[in-house]
PDB file of C-alpha atoms in Angstrom:
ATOM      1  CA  UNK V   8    -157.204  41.598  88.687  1.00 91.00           C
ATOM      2  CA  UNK V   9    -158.517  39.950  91.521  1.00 93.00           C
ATOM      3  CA  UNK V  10    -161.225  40.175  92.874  1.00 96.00           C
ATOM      4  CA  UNK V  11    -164.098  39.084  94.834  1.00 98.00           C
ATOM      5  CA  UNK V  12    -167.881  39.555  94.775  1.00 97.00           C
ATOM      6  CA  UNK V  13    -171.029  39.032  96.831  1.00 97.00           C
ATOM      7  CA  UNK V  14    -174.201  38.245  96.240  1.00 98.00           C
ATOM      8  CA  UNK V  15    -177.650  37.234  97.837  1.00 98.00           C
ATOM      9  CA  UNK V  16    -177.887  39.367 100.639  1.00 97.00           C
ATOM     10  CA  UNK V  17    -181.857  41.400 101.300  1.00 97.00           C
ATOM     11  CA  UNK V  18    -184.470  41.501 103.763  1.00 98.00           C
ATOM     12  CA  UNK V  19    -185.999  38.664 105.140  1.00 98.00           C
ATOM     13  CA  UNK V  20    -188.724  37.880 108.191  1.00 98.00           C
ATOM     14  CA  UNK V  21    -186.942  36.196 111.576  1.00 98.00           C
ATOM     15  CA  UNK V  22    -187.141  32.590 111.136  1.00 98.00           C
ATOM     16  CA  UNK V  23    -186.562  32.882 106.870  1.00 98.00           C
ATOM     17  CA  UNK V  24    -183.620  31.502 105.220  1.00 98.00           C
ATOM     18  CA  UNK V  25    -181.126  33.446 102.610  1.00 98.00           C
ATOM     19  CA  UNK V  26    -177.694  31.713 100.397  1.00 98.00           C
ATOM     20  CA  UNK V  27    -175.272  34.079  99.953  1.00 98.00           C
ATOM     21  CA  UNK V  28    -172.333  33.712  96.800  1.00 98.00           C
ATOM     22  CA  UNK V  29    -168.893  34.704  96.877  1.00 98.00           C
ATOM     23  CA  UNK V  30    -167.599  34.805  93.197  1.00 98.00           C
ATOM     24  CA  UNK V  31    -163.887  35.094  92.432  1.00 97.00           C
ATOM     25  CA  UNK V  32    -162.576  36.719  89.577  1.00 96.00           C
ATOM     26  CA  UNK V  33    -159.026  37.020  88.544  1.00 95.00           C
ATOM     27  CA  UNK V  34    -157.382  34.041  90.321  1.00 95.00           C
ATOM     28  CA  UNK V  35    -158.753  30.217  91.551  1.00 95.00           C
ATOM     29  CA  UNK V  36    -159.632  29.244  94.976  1.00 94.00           C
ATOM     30  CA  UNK V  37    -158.400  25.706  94.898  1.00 93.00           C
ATOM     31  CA  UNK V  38    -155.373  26.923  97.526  1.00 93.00           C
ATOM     32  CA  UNK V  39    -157.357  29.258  99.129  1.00 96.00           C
ATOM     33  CA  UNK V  40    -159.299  29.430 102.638  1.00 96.00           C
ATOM     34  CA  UNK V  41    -162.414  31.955 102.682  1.00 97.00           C
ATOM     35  CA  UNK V  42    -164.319  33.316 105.193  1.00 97.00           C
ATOM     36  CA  UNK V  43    -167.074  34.967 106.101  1.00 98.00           C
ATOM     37  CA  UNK V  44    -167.189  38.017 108.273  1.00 98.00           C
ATOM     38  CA  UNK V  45    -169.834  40.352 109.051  1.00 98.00           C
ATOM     39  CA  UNK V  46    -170.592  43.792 110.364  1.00 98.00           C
ATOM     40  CA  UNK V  47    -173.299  45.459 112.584  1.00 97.00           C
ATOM     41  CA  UNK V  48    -173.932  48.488 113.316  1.00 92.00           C
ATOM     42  CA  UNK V  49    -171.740  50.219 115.362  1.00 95.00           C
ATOM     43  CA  UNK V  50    -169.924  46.999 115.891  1.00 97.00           C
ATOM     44  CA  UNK V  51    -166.325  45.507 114.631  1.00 97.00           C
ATOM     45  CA  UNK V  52    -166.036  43.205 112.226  1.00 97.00           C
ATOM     46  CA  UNK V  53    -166.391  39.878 113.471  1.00 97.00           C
ATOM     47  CA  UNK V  54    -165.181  36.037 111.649  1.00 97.00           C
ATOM     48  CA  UNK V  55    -168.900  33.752 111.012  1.00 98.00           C
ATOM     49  CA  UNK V  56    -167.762  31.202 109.259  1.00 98.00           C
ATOM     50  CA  UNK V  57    -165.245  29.749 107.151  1.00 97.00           C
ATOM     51  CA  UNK V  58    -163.677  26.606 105.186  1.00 95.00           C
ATOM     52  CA  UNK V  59    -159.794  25.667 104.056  1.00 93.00           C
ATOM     53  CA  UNK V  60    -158.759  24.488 100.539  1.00 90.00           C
ATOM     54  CA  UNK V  61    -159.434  20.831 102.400  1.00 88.00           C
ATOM     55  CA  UNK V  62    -163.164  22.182 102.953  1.00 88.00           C
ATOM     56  CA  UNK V  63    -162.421  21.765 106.772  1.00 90.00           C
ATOM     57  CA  UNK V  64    -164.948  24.227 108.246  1.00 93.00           C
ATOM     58  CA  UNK V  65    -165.444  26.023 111.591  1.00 95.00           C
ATOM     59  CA  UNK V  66    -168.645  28.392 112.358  1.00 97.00           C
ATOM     60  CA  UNK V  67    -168.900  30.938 115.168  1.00 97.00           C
ATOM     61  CA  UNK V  68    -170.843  30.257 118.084  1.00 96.00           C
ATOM     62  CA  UNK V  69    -173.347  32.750 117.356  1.00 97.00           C
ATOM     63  CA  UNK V  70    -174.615  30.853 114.128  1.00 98.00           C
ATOM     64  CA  UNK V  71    -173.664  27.176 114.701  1.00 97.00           C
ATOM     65  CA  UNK V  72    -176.459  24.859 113.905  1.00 97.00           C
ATOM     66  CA  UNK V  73    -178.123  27.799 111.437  1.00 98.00           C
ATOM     67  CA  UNK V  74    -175.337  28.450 108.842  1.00 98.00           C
ATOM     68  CA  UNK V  75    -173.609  25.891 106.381  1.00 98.00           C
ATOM     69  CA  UNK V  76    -170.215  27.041 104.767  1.00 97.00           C
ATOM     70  CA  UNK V  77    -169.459  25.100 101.415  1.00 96.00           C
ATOM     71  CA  UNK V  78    -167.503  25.458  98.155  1.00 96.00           C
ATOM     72  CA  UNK V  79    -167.495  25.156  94.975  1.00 95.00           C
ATOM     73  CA  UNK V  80    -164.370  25.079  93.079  1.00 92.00           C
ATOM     74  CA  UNK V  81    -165.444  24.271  89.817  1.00 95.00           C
ATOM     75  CA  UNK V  82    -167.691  27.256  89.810  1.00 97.00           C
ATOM     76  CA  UNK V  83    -164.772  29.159  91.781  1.00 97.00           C
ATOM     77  CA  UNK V  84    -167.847  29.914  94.395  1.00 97.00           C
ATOM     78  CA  UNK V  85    -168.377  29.874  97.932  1.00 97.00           C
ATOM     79  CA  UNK V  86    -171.938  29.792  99.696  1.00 98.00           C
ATOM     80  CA  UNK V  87    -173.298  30.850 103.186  1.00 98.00           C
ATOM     81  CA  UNK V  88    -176.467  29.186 103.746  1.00 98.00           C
ATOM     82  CA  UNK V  89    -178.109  30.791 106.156  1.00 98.00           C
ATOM     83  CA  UNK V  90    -181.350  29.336 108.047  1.00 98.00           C
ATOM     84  CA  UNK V  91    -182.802  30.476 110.880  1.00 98.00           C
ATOM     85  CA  UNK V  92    -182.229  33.715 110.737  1.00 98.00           C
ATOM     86  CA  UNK V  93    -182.320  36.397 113.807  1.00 98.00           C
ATOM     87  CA  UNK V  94    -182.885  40.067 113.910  1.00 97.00           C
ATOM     88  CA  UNK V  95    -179.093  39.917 115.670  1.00 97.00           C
ATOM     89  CA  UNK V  96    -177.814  38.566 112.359  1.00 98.00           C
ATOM     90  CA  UNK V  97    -178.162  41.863 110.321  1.00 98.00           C
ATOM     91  CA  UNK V  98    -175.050  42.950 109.244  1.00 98.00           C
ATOM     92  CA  UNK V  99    -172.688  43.895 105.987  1.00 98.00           C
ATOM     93  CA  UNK V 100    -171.438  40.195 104.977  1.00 98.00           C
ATOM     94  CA  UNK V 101    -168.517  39.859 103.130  1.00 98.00           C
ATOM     95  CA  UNK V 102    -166.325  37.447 101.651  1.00 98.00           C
ATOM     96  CA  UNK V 103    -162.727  36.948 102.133  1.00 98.00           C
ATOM     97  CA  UNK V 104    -159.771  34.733 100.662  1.00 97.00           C
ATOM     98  CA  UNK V 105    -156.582  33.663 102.422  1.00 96.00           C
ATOM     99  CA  UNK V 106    -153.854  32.105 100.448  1.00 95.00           C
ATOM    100  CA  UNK V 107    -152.864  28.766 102.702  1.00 94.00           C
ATOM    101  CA  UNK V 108    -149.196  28.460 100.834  1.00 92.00           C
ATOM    102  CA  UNK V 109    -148.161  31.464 102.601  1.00 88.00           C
ATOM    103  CA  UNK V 110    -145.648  30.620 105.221  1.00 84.00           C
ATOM    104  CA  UNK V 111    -146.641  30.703 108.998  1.00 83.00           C
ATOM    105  CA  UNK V 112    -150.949  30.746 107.237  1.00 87.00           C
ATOM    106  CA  UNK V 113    -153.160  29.250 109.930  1.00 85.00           C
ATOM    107  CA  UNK V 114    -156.421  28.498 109.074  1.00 89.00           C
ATOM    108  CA  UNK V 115    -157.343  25.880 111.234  1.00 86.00           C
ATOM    109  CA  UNK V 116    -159.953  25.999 113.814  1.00 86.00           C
ATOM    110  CA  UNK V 117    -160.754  29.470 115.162  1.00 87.00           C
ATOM    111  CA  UNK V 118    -157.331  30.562 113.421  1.00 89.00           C
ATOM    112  CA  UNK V 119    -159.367  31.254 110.090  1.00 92.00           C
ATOM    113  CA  UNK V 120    -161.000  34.344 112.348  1.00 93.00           C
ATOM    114  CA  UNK V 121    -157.969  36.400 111.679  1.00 93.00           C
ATOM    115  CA  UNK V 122    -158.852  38.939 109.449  1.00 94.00           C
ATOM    116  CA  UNK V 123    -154.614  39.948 108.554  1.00 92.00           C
ATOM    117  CA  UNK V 124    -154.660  36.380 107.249  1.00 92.00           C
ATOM    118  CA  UNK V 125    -156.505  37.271 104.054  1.00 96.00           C
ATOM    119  CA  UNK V 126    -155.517  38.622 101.112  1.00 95.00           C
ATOM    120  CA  UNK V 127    -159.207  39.786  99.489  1.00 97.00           C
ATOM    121  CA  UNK V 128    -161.908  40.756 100.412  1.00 98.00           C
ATOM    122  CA  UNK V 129    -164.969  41.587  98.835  1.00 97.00           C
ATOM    123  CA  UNK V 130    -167.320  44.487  99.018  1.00 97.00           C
ATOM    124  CA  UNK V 131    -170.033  43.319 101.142  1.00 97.00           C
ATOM    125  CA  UNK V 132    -173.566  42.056 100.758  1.00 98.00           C
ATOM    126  CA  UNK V 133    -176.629  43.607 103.055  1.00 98.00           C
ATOM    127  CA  UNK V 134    -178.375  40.934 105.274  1.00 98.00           C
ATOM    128  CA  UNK V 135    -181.430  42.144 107.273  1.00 98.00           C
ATOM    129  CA  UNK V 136    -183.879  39.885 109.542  1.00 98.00           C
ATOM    130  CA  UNK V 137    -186.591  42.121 110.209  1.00 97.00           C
ATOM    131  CA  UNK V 138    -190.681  41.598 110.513  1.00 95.00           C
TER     132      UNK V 138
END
């Protein structure tokens, strides 16, 4: 079954630094784009980051400069390192995968924000920046 998990999210002071995981179980990412979404309070779910199969990347506005998509495919892992971090960055994070083989799949540039292009999606990890 597949499946993917989270991990890494907590509570950390404005200005701290936090790596989140996204494991996946059940099938390999080697053809697979992932992203990174998050949700707010009260707010949609919104694209923060994410990386194709050719570990092409693109980052929202909001956190260019502070977070670092990467992958590990070995390890069947992808990280979200997260520096900087803002009170306006606490939110649900999760993890998403996005099979690129599948006809008319765009994942390039802010393409890979469109959350009907993936497949999984894991079950979120709690980030909150707060003194």
């Amino acid at each position: 079954q597949a499946q993917l998990v989270e991990s890494g999210g907590g509570l950390v002071q404005p200005g701290g630094s936090l790596r989140l995981s996204c494991a996946a179980s059940g099938f390999t990412l080697d053809d697979y784009a992932i992203g990174w979404f998050r949700q707010a309070p009260g707010k949609e779910r919104e694209g923060v980051s994410c990386i194709s199969s050719s570990e092409g990347s693109t980052d929202a506005d909001s956190v260019k400069g502070r977070f670092t998509i990467s992958r590990d495919n070995a390890k069947n892992t992808v990280y979200l390192q997260m520096n900087s971090l803002k009170p306006e960055d606490t939110a649900v994070y999760y993890c998403a995968a996005g099979d690129e083989r599948g006809i008319g799949r765009d994942y390039s540039g802010r393409s890979c924000f469109a959350q009907y292009e993936y497949d999984y999606w894991g079950q979120g990890t709690q980030v909150t920046v707060s003194s």
